[in-house]
């Protein structure tokens, strides 16, 4: 099915099959950009997809929030290490402590998210080649 194949059948309101073809060929995440957004079949299709994908959207948002939290914590830890090196000069004790704290935090995150991943139906993360 293509846009061209259904273009001759688009009228107001389009039939159910034409509406389905229209939605599939447009591939828009929102009704707002669609010409026939007020058609009942169009609204029904978008309601069905919204309900079907709602849990995936929430899972993705939680994943992004967790990733941002880890990145912010790591950023703060790196700032502490730089500050310790600049202030303490040749005495690496404080910088080493902050570095060890950062490593412990990362190891904890790795264990936590690896456990969650193994208990989840989510797909596995991509493993980068060792040269990256």
mmCIF file of C-alpha atoms in Angstrom:
data_model
loop_
_atom_site.group_PDB
_atom_site.id
_atom_site.type_symbol
_atom_site.label_atom_id
_atom_site.label_comp_id
_atom_site.label_asym_id
_atom_site.label_seq_id
_atom_site.Cartn_x
_atom_site.Cartn_y
_atom_site.Cartn_z
ATOM 1 C CA UNK A 1 0.000 0.000 0.000
ATOM 2 C CA UNK A 2 1.312 3.462 -0.854
ATOM 3 C CA UNK A 3 0.189 7.076 -0.668
ATOM 4 C CA UNK A 4 -0.379 7.057 -4.411
ATOM 5 C CA UNK A 5 -2.554 3.936 -4.256
ATOM 6 C CA UNK A 6 -5.034 5.501 -1.834
ATOM 7 C CA UNK A 7 -4.915 9.119 -3.051
ATOM 8 C CA UNK A 8 -7.823 8.608 -5.488
ATOM 9 C CA UNK A 9 -9.975 7.210 -2.671
ATOM 10 C CA UNK A 10 -9.470 10.020 -0.164
ATOM 11 C CA UNK A 11 -12.668 11.949 0.390
ATOM 12 C CA UNK A 12 -14.356 13.467 3.383
ATOM 13 C CA UNK A 13 -14.654 11.375 5.476
ATOM 14 C CA UNK A 14 -12.561 8.570 3.986
ATOM 15 C CA UNK A 15 -13.762 4.965 4.301
ATOM 16 C CA UNK A 16 -12.383 2.774 7.080
ATOM 17 C CA UNK A 17 -9.941 0.898 4.814
ATOM 18 C CA UNK A 18 -8.708 4.110 3.185
ATOM 19 C CA UNK A 19 -8.282 5.648 6.640
ATOM 20 C CA UNK A 20 -6.206 2.674 7.744
ATOM 21 C CA UNK A 21 -4.038 2.987 4.629
ATOM 22 C CA UNK A 22 -3.743 6.736 5.162
ATOM 23 C CA UNK A 23 -2.587 6.294 8.774
ATOM 24 C CA UNK A 24 -0.100 3.579 7.840
ATOM 25 C CA UNK A 25 1.419 5.556 4.962
ATOM 26 C CA UNK A 26 1.629 8.868 6.841
ATOM 27 C CA UNK A 27 3.343 7.283 9.887
ATOM 28 C CA UNK A 28 2.711 10.271 12.154
ATOM 29 C CA UNK A 29 2.900 10.067 15.926
ATOM 30 C CA UNK A 30 0.163 12.657 16.353
ATOM 31 C CA UNK A 31 -3.227 13.337 14.814
ATOM 32 C CA UNK A 32 -2.525 17.071 14.663
ATOM 33 C CA UNK A 33 -0.605 16.923 11.391
ATOM 34 C CA UNK A 34 -3.148 14.733 9.579
ATOM 35 C CA UNK A 35 -5.691 16.148 7.177
ATOM 36 C CA UNK A 36 -8.499 13.795 8.233
ATOM 37 C CA UNK A 37 -7.837 13.921 11.973
ATOM 38 C CA UNK A 38 -11.544 14.446 12.764
ATOM 39 C CA UNK A 39 -12.635 11.237 11.028
ATOM 40 C CA UNK A 40 -13.987 8.794 13.647
ATOM 41 C CA UNK A 41 -11.948 5.875 12.286
ATOM 42 C CA UNK A 42 -8.778 7.984 12.417
ATOM 43 C CA UNK A 43 -9.420 8.901 16.043
ATOM 44 C CA UNK A 44 -10.198 5.288 16.927
ATOM 45 C CA UNK A 45 -6.943 4.049 15.327
ATOM 46 C CA UNK A 46 -4.893 6.621 17.214
ATOM 47 C CA UNK A 47 -6.659 5.809 20.495
ATOM 48 C CA UNK A 48 -5.889 2.114 20.013
ATOM 49 C CA UNK A 49 -2.221 2.790 19.255
ATOM 50 C CA UNK A 50 -1.890 5.219 22.168
ATOM 51 C CA UNK A 51 -3.258 2.673 24.631
ATOM 52 C CA UNK A 52 -1.182 -0.140 23.123
ATOM 53 C CA UNK A 53 2.070 1.835 23.309
ATOM 54 C CA UNK A 54 1.499 3.719 26.559
ATOM 55 C CA UNK A 55 3.501 1.272 28.707
ATOM 56 C CA UNK A 56 6.415 1.367 26.242
ATOM 57 C CA UNK A 57 6.496 5.160 26.364
ATOM 58 C CA UNK A 58 6.502 5.095 30.173
ATOM 59 C CA UNK A 59 9.293 2.485 30.212
ATOM 60 C CA UNK A 60 11.386 4.590 27.853
ATOM 61 C CA UNK A 61 10.833 7.742 29.941
ATOM 62 C CA UNK A 62 11.931 5.912 33.098
ATOM 63 C CA UNK A 63 15.021 4.608 31.305
ATOM 64 C CA UNK A 64 15.961 8.104 30.143
ATOM 65 C CA UNK A 65 15.423 9.517 33.643
ATOM 66 C CA UNK A 66 17.677 6.838 35.154
ATOM 67 C CA UNK A 67 20.345 7.422 32.520
ATOM 68 C CA UNK A 68 20.260 11.190 33.103
ATOM 69 C CA UNK A 69 20.584 10.653 36.842
ATOM 70 C CA UNK A 70 23.630 8.407 36.384
ATOM 71 C CA UNK A 71 25.227 10.913 33.990
ATOM 72 C CA UNK A 72 24.624 13.842 36.372
ATOM 73 C CA UNK A 73 26.104 11.920 39.300
ATOM 74 C CA UNK A 74 29.156 10.971 37.241
ATOM 75 C CA UNK A 75 29.581 14.563 36.082
ATOM 76 C CA UNK A 76 29.521 15.806 39.676
ATOM 77 C CA UNK A 77 32.015 13.149 40.716
ATOM 78 C CA UNK A 78 34.414 14.137 37.920
ATOM 79 C CA UNK A 79 34.141 17.781 39.033
ATOM 80 C CA UNK A 80 35.046 16.743 42.596
ATOM 81 C CA UNK A 81 38.071 14.832 41.327
ATOM 82 C CA UNK A 82 39.285 17.795 39.250
ATOM 83 C CA UNK A 83 38.775 20.127 42.210
ATOM 84 C CA UNK A 84 40.713 17.787 44.521
ATOM 85 C CA UNK A 85 43.609 17.526 42.059
ATOM 86 C CA UNK A 86 43.737 21.312 41.621
ATOM 87 C CA UNK A 87 43.543 22.045 45.356
ATOM 88 C CA UNK A 88 45.716 19.244 46.725
ATOM 89 C CA UNK A 89 48.445 19.257 44.078
ATOM 90 C CA UNK A 90 50.854 16.430 44.781
ATOM 91 C CA UNK A 91 48.705 14.738 47.473
ATOM 92 C CA UNK A 92 46.367 12.396 45.573
ATOM 93 C CA UNK A 93 44.482 11.021 48.610
ATOM 94 C CA UNK A 94 41.270 13.013 48.191
ATOM 95 C CA UNK A 95 41.222 12.592 44.398
ATOM 96 C CA UNK A 96 41.767 8.857 44.833
ATOM 97 C CA UNK A 97 38.893 8.683 47.367
ATOM 98 C CA UNK A 98 36.542 10.499 44.969
ATOM 99 C CA UNK A 99 37.670 8.227 42.135
ATOM 100 C CA UNK A 100 37.004 5.113 44.219
ATOM 101 C CA UNK A 101 33.597 6.500 45.221
ATOM 102 C CA UNK A 102 32.795 7.055 41.539
ATOM 103 C CA UNK A 103 33.867 3.525 40.655
ATOM 104 C CA UNK A 104 31.735 2.103 43.462
ATOM 105 C CA UNK A 105 28.750 4.132 42.248
ATOM 106 C CA UNK A 106 29.224 2.892 38.670
ATOM 107 C CA UNK A 107 29.602 -0.718 39.793
ATOM 108 C CA UNK A 108 26.402 -0.396 41.826
ATOM 109 C CA UNK A 109 24.549 1.046 38.821
ATOM 110 C CA UNK A 110 25.845 -1.719 36.568
ATOM 111 C CA UNK A 111 24.666 -4.409 38.999
ATOM 112 C CA UNK A 112 21.299 -2.728 39.516
ATOM 113 C CA UNK A 113 20.502 -2.191 35.846
ATOM 114 C CA UNK A 114 21.917 -5.554 34.763
ATOM 115 C CA UNK A 115 19.612 -7.238 37.275
ATOM 116 C CA UNK A 116 16.644 -5.168 36.058
ATOM 117 C CA UNK A 117 17.496 -5.981 32.464
ATOM 118 C CA UNK A 118 17.678 -9.708 33.121
ATOM 119 C CA UNK A 119 14.283 -9.581 34.868
ATOM 120 C CA UNK A 120 12.710 -7.534 32.088
ATOM 121 C CA UNK A 121 11.231 -8.329 28.728
ATOM 122 C CA UNK A 122 13.112 -5.377 27.281
ATOM 123 C CA UNK A 123 15.701 -6.171 24.596
ATOM 124 C CA UNK A 124 19.347 -6.452 25.568
ATOM 125 C CA UNK A 125 21.624 -3.468 25.158
ATOM 126 C CA UNK A 126 23.970 -3.305 22.219
ATOM 127 C CA UNK A 127 27.485 -4.401 23.091
ATOM 128 C CA UNK A 128 30.095 -2.128 21.559
ATOM 129 C CA UNK A 129 33.207 -3.670 20.026
ATOM 130 C CA UNK A 130 36.300 -3.499 22.274
ATOM 131 C CA UNK A 131 37.906 -0.912 19.973
ATOM 132 C CA UNK A 132 35.312 1.753 20.836
#
